[in-house]
Amino acid sequence: MDGLVERPGADISDGMRQLAERAAGLRGPGRPLAGLVAALLPPPGETTEDIAVIAFRADDVPRQP
C-alpha cells in the first residue's frame, strides 16, 4: 500500500480512510472491478512508488450475524 495510502508526513490511518471513502464513492452496480481499481490508482507518472492491489468483488454474499 506504500504509494497508495502512505504519504510522507501523513498518518497511514488517514490514507486508509481516504482510500475507503474514494472507493465507496466510485463503486456502483455493474461497475467493472478493473474500472474501480484503475480509478483509485494515481495517474501514470504521478508517483515513483510501487503499488500492488489485491481486490475481489463479493456480490450477494450473506453476512454472518
mmCIF file of C-alpha atoms in Angstrom:
data_model
loop_
_atom_site.group_PDB
_atom_site.id
_atom_site.type_symbol
_atom_site.label_atom_id
_atom_site.label_comp_id
_atom_site.label_asym_id
_atom_site.label_seq_id
_atom_site.Cartn_x
_atom_site.Cartn_y
_atom_site.Cartn_z
ATOM 1 C CA MET A 1 0.000 0.000 0.000
ATOM 2 C CA ASP A 2 3.059 2.157 0.021
ATOM 3 C CA GLY A 3 2.356 4.828 -2.561
ATOM 4 C CA LEU A 4 -1.399 4.351 -2.499
ATOM 5 C CA VAL A 5 -2.180 5.209 1.134
ATOM 6 C CA GLU A 6 1.159 6.246 2.615
ATOM 7 C CA ARG A 7 2.261 9.834 2.192
ATOM 8 C CA PRO A 8 5.319 11.465 3.798
ATOM 9 C CA GLY A 9 4.270 13.380 6.894
ATOM 10 C CA ALA A 10 0.727 11.949 6.918
ATOM 11 C CA ASP A 11 -0.765 9.288 9.157
ATOM 12 C CA ILE A 12 -1.385 5.988 7.360
ATOM 13 C CA SER A 13 -4.829 5.785 9.008
ATOM 14 C CA ASP A 14 -5.805 8.969 7.179
ATOM 15 C CA GLY A 15 -4.635 7.457 3.888
ATOM 16 C CA MET A 16 -6.644 4.285 4.523
ATOM 17 C CA ARG A 17 -9.755 6.326 5.368
ATOM 18 C CA GLN A 18 -9.381 8.472 2.257
ATOM 19 C CA LEU A 19 -8.965 5.390 0.055
ATOM 20 C CA ALA A 20 -12.076 3.784 1.586
ATOM 21 C CA GLU A 21 -14.080 6.983 1.013
ATOM 22 C CA ARG A 22 -12.936 7.241 -2.601
ATOM 23 C CA ALA A 23 -13.765 3.573 -3.223
ATOM 24 C CA ALA A 24 -17.225 3.960 -1.696
ATOM 25 C CA GLY A 25 -17.911 6.968 -3.910
ATOM 26 C CA LEU A 26 -16.822 5.150 -7.071
ATOM 27 C CA ARG A 27 -18.479 1.794 -6.619
ATOM 28 C CA GLY A 28 -21.833 1.005 -8.095
ATOM 29 C CA PRO A 29 -23.900 -1.771 -9.620
ATOM 30 C CA GLY A 30 -22.418 -3.057 -12.831
ATOM 31 C CA ARG A 31 -19.139 -1.159 -12.483
ATOM 32 C CA PRO A 32 -16.315 -3.476 -13.514
ATOM 33 C CA LEU A 33 -13.842 -4.199 -10.733
ATOM 34 C CA ALA A 34 -10.951 -3.324 -13.050
ATOM 35 C CA GLY A 35 -12.512 0.100 -13.650
ATOM 36 C CA LEU A 36 -12.864 0.736 -9.929
ATOM 37 C CA VAL A 37 -9.252 -0.236 -9.273
ATOM 38 C CA ALA A 38 -7.999 1.903 -12.167
ATOM 39 C CA ALA A 39 -9.962 4.894 -10.851
ATOM 40 C CA LEU A 40 -8.331 4.536 -7.427
ATOM 41 C CA LEU A 41 -4.774 4.482 -8.756
ATOM 42 C CA PRO A 42 -2.829 7.687 -9.306
ATOM 43 C CA PRO A 43 -2.252 8.712 -12.931
ATOM 44 C CA PRO A 44 0.876 7.269 -14.575
ATOM 45 C CA GLY A 45 3.933 9.308 -13.699
ATOM 46 C CA GLU A 46 2.368 10.917 -10.621
ATOM 47 C CA THR A 47 4.198 8.637 -8.186
ATOM 48 C CA THR A 48 7.514 6.847 -8.131
ATOM 49 C CA GLU A 49 6.247 4.312 -5.601
ATOM 50 C CA ASP A 50 5.345 0.746 -6.466
ATOM 51 C CA ILE A 51 1.675 -0.035 -5.891
ATOM 52 C CA ALA A 52 0.181 -3.503 -5.625
ATOM 53 C CA VAL A 53 -3.576 -4.034 -5.433
ATOM 54 C CA ILE A 54 -5.428 -7.143 -4.337
ATOM 55 C CA ALA A 55 -9.146 -6.843 -4.996
ATOM 56 C CA PHE A 56 -12.234 -9.000 -5.120
ATOM 57 C CA ARG A 57 -15.918 -8.438 -5.605
ATOM 58 C CA ALA A 58 -18.313 -10.065 -3.159
ATOM 59 C CA ASP A 59 -21.808 -9.590 -4.558
ATOM 60 C CA ASP A 60 -24.830 -11.036 -2.822
ATOM 61 C CA VAL A 61 -22.808 -12.713 -0.118
ATOM 62 C CA PRO A 62 -24.857 -13.193 3.053
ATOM 63 C CA ARG A 63 -23.277 -11.615 6.090
ATOM 64 C CA GLN A 64 -22.866 -13.501 9.324
ATOM 65 C CA PRO A 65 -24.820 -12.037 12.249
#
